[in-house]
């Protein structure tokens, strides 16, 4: 087994392949670490694949996806192919610096950490389209998930292979790797300032629209972290509150009706009916979600806990 697997997901990065491989070889001592480089091509339409193959490097393993699935799927494919005891994740656009990997790996091993995340201290990106939205998103994610990572957007991370392989990275969840790692028992997480370079070749694949994707994925993370094993506590609690409120309104109106008042057409009556129906639906959703949760664990012989 190799000591370190470096996973790089690329999409139309033909000009960055050779310089990045050269930087990795010059930054990581082959005598100290037995490492492999796993390039995952996410459906590139330029010469990215040809440039990887042309290097004819025995340390490089190429994984070709049939089309552009997105970074989360590409990372999953790379992690599945990794054979190292430790895994390093980095971008393929030369903005991450491979020279930071040995330092992060030493901290991971010497301090027995589960994950070491990079912080782009001197970030070389646009202020309004990249930095400010990123700061806002990072703050919201920290408060919502309880995982105090300063820079969720930094791809450069080093983590234990068993933690990485237990993670399930679907959709656009690659931004939440520290949170996903914590789900698998990887709670011993630390951070480290790393170098960040301006993009020289190619174009960025990110836009302002990713903010909405982050917010949508955040809802998934909050639910999984707080209610994955007890969905009825969420849906059932709100369902009971809503149902009681609706019944209370209708009882109040019934009393008024018995006292001779006309209640037909009152908005309050319609609100009461709506709350009763919503409460019944929420409780039903909770029962269904609880059944699905039990099916998820029991059908795969999974356990809702992790043993060291």
mmCIF file of N, CA and C in Angstrom, residues 9 42 65 68-77 167-177 180 206 210 212-214 216-218 220-221 224:
data_model
loop_
_atom_site.group_PDB
_atom_site.id
_atom_site.type_symbol
_atom_site.label_atom_id
_atom_site.label_comp_id
_atom_site.label_asym_id
_atom_site.label_seq_id
_atom_site.Cartn_x
_atom_site.Cartn_y
_atom_site.Cartn_z
ATOM 1 N N UNK A 9 -8.821 16.571 -9.222
ATOM 2 C CA UNK A 9 -9.928 16.560 -10.174
ATOM 3 C C UNK A 9 -9.738 17.696 -11.170
ATOM 4 N N UNK A 42 -12.848 15.007 -15.379
ATOM 5 C CA UNK A 42 -14.298 15.131 -15.273
ATOM 6 C C UNK A 42 -14.923 15.554 -16.609
ATOM 7 N N UNK A 65 -13.799 10.015 -16.407
ATOM 8 C CA UNK A 65 -15.252 9.953 -16.315
ATOM 9 C C UNK A 65 -15.845 10.177 -17.703
ATOM 10 N N UNK A 68 -19.095 15.169 -17.845
ATOM 11 C CA UNK A 68 -18.862 16.093 -16.741
ATOM 12 C C UNK A 68 -19.916 15.870 -15.656
ATOM 13 N N UNK A 69 -19.513 15.185 -14.577
ATOM 14 C CA UNK A 69 -20.428 14.885 -13.484
ATOM 15 C C UNK A 69 -20.367 15.912 -12.367
ATOM 16 N N UNK A 70 -19.305 16.690 -12.299
ATOM 17 C CA UNK A 70 -19.133 17.633 -11.207
ATOM 18 C C UNK A 70 -18.046 17.179 -10.245
ATOM 19 N N UNK A 71 -17.569 18.126 -9.443
ATOM 20 C CA UNK A 71 -16.416 17.862 -8.592
ATOM 21 C C UNK A 71 -16.696 16.812 -7.521
ATOM 22 N N UNK A 72 -17.911 16.778 -6.995
ATOM 23 C CA UNK A 72 -18.213 15.805 -5.947
ATOM 24 C C UNK A 72 -18.077 14.373 -6.455
ATOM 25 N N UNK A 73 -18.660 14.106 -7.629
ATOM 26 C CA UNK A 73 -18.562 12.762 -8.212
ATOM 27 C C UNK A 73 -17.119 12.430 -8.576
ATOM 28 N N UNK A 74 -16.399 13.424 -9.092
ATOM 29 C CA UNK A 74 -14.992 13.203 -9.449
ATOM 30 C C UNK A 74 -14.160 12.855 -8.216
ATOM 31 N N UNK A 75 -14.403 13.560 -7.113
ATOM 32 C CA UNK A 75 -13.687 13.251 -5.874
ATOM 33 C C UNK A 75 -14.014 11.843 -5.383
ATOM 34 N N UNK A 76 -15.262 11.460 -5.478
ATOM 35 C CA UNK A 76 -15.654 10.109 -5.061
ATOM 36 C C UNK A 76 -14.924 9.055 -5.873
ATOM 37 N N UNK A 77 -14.833 9.297 -7.181
ATOM 38 C CA UNK A 77 -14.137 8.346 -8.048
ATOM 39 C C UNK A 77 -12.660 8.254 -7.687
ATOM 40 N N UNK A 167 -16.858 8.269 3.600
ATOM 41 C CA UNK A 167 -17.701 9.406 3.252
ATOM 42 C C UNK A 167 -18.498 9.110 1.990
ATOM 43 N N UNK A 168 -19.686 9.683 1.900
ATOM 44 C CA UNK A 168 -20.510 9.568 0.703
ATOM 45 C C UNK A 168 -20.709 10.975 0.152
ATOM 46 N N UNK A 169 -19.969 11.283 -0.922
ATOM 47 C CA UNK A 169 -19.984 12.639 -1.470
ATOM 48 C C UNK A 169 -20.904 12.668 -2.680
ATOM 49 N N UNK A 170 -22.128 13.101 -2.483
ATOM 50 C CA UNK A 170 -23.100 13.170 -3.564
ATOM 51 C C UNK A 170 -23.359 14.628 -3.941
ATOM 52 N N UNK A 171 -24.029 14.806 -5.093
ATOM 53 C CA UNK A 171 -24.474 16.144 -5.489
ATOM 54 C C UNK A 171 -23.334 17.141 -5.547
ATOM 55 N N UNK A 172 -23.387 18.166 -4.691
ATOM 56 C CA UNK A 172 -22.354 19.193 -4.627
ATOM 57 C C UNK A 172 -21.749 19.262 -3.215
ATOM 58 N N UNK A 173 -21.657 18.128 -2.562
ATOM 59 C CA UNK A 173 -21.261 18.115 -1.153
ATOM 60 C C UNK A 173 -19.756 18.162 -0.936
ATOM 61 N N UNK A 174 -18.968 18.328 -2.007
ATOM 62 C CA UNK A 174 -17.510 18.381 -1.836
ATOM 63 C C UNK A 174 -17.085 19.574 -0.975
ATOM 64 N N UNK A 175 -17.926 20.608 -0.903
ATOM 65 C CA UNK A 175 -17.601 21.774 -0.081
ATOM 66 C C UNK A 175 -17.723 21.461 1.407
ATOM 67 N N UNK A 176 -18.380 20.359 1.736
ATOM 68 C CA UNK A 176 -18.659 20.038 3.136
ATOM 69 C C UNK A 176 -17.868 18.824 3.612
ATOM 70 N N UNK A 177 -16.691 18.596 3.049
ATOM 71 C CA UNK A 177 -15.897 17.422 3.417
ATOM 72 C C UNK A 177 -15.593 17.363 4.921
ATOM 73 N N UNK A 180 -18.760 16.050 6.441
ATOM 74 C CA UNK A 180 -18.949 14.645 6.095
ATOM 75 C C UNK A 180 -17.988 13.761 6.881
ATOM 76 N N UNK A 206 -16.097 28.461 -11.405
ATOM 77 C CA UNK A 206 -17.029 28.899 -10.383
ATOM 78 C C UNK A 206 -17.685 30.213 -10.766
ATOM 79 N N UNK A 210 -23.106 29.574 -7.588
ATOM 80 C CA UNK A 210 -22.801 28.487 -6.653
ATOM 81 C C UNK A 210 -23.256 28.817 -5.236
ATOM 82 N N UNK A 212 -26.174 29.737 -4.292
ATOM 83 C CA UNK A 212 -27.465 29.107 -4.067
ATOM 84 C C UNK A 212 -27.312 27.594 -3.880
ATOM 85 N N UNK A 213 -26.347 26.996 -4.581
ATOM 86 C CA UNK A 213 -26.089 25.567 -4.410
ATOM 87 C C UNK A 213 -25.568 25.281 -3.006
ATOM 88 N N UNK A 214 -24.688 26.179 -2.529
ATOM 89 C CA UNK A 214 -24.143 25.999 -1.180
ATOM 90 C C UNK A 214 -25.254 26.056 -0.141
ATOM 91 N N UNK A 216 -28.422 25.384 -0.546
ATOM 92 C CA UNK A 216 -29.259 24.186 -0.651
ATOM 93 C C UNK A 216 -28.576 22.989 0.008
ATOM 94 N N UNK A 217 -27.270 22.823 -0.270
ATOM 95 C CA UNK A 217 -26.537 21.708 0.328
ATOM 96 C C UNK A 217 -26.411 21.862 1.840
ATOM 97 N N UNK A 218 -26.368 23.118 2.299
ATOM 98 C CA UNK A 218 -26.267 23.358 3.734
ATOM 99 C C UNK A 218 -27.485 22.807 4.470
ATOM 100 N N UNK A 220 -29.143 20.225 3.622
ATOM 101 C CA UNK A 220 -28.923 18.770 3.700
ATOM 102 C C UNK A 220 -27.971 18.441 4.838
ATOM 103 N N UNK A 221 -26.883 19.211 4.964
ATOM 104 C CA UNK A 221 -25.892 18.948 6.001
ATOM 105 C C UNK A 221 -26.465 19.150 7.396
ATOM 106 N N UNK A 224 -28.753 16.212 8.128
ATOM 107 C CA UNK A 224 -28.003 14.980 8.369
ATOM 108 C C UNK A 224 -27.291 15.020 9.716
#
